[in-house]
mmCIF file of C-alpha atoms in Angstrom:
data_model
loop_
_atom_site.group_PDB
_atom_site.id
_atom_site.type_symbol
_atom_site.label_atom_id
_atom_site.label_comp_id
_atom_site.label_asym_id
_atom_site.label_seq_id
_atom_site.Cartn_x
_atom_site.Cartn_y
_atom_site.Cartn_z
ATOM 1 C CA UNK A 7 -12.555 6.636 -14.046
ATOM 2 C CA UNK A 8 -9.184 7.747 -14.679
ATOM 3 C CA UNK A 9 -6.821 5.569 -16.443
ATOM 4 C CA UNK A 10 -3.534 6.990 -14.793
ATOM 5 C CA UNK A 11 -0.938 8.174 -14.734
ATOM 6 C CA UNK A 12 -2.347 11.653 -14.112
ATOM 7 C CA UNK A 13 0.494 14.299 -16.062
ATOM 8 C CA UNK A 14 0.749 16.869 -12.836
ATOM 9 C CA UNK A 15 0.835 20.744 -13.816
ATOM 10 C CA UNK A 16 -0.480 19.835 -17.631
ATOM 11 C CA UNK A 17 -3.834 18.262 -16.810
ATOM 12 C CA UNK A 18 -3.805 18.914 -13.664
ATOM 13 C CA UNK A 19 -2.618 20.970 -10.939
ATOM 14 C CA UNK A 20 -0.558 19.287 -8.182
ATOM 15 C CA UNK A 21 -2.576 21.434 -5.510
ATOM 16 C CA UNK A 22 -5.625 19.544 -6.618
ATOM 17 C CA UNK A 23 -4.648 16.112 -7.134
ATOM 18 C CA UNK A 24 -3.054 16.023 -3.887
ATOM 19 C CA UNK A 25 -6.114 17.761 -2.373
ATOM 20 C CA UNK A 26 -8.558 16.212 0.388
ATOM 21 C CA UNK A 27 -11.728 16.155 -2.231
ATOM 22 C CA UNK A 28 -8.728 13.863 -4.928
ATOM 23 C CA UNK A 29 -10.200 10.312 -6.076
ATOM 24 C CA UNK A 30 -7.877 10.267 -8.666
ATOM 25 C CA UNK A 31 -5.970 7.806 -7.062
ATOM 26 C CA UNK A 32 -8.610 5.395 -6.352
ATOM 27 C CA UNK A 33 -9.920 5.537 -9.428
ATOM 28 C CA UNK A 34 -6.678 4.504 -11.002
ATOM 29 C CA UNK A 35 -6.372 1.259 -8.717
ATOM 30 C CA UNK A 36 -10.275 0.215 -9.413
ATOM 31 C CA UNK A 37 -10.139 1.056 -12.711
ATOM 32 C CA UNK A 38 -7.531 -1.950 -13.155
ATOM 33 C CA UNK A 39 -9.841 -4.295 -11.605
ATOM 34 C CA UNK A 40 -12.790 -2.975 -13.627
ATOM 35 C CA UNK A 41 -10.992 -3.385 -16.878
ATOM 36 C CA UNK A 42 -9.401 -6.557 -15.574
ATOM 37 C CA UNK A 43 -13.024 -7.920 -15.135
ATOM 38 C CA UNK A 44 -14.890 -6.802 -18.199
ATOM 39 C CA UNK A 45 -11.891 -7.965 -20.346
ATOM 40 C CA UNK A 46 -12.742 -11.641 -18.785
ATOM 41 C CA UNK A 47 -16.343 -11.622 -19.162
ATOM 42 C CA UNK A 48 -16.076 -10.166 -23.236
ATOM 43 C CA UNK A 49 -13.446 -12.978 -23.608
ATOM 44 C CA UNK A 50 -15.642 -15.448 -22.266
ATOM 45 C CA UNK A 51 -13.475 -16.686 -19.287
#
């Protein structure tokens, strides 16, 4: 998953994060969660 924020025209080109096939995005918001959620379960809570 990608972390975010994405740096447009060095790792990628705006063309193709903006493009239809893009789950950059996505990724960026469930990532969060994901993180959120294995941070809680390693800290025991």
């Amino acid at each position: 998953m990608h972390p975010g924020p994405m740096n447009r025209g060095v790792e990628i080109e705006s063309a193709v994060a903006d493009g239809a096939q893009a789950v950059i995005l996505p990724q960026v918001t469930f990532g969060i969660a994901v993180r959120m959620a294995v941070m809680s379960i390693l800290a025991g809570n």
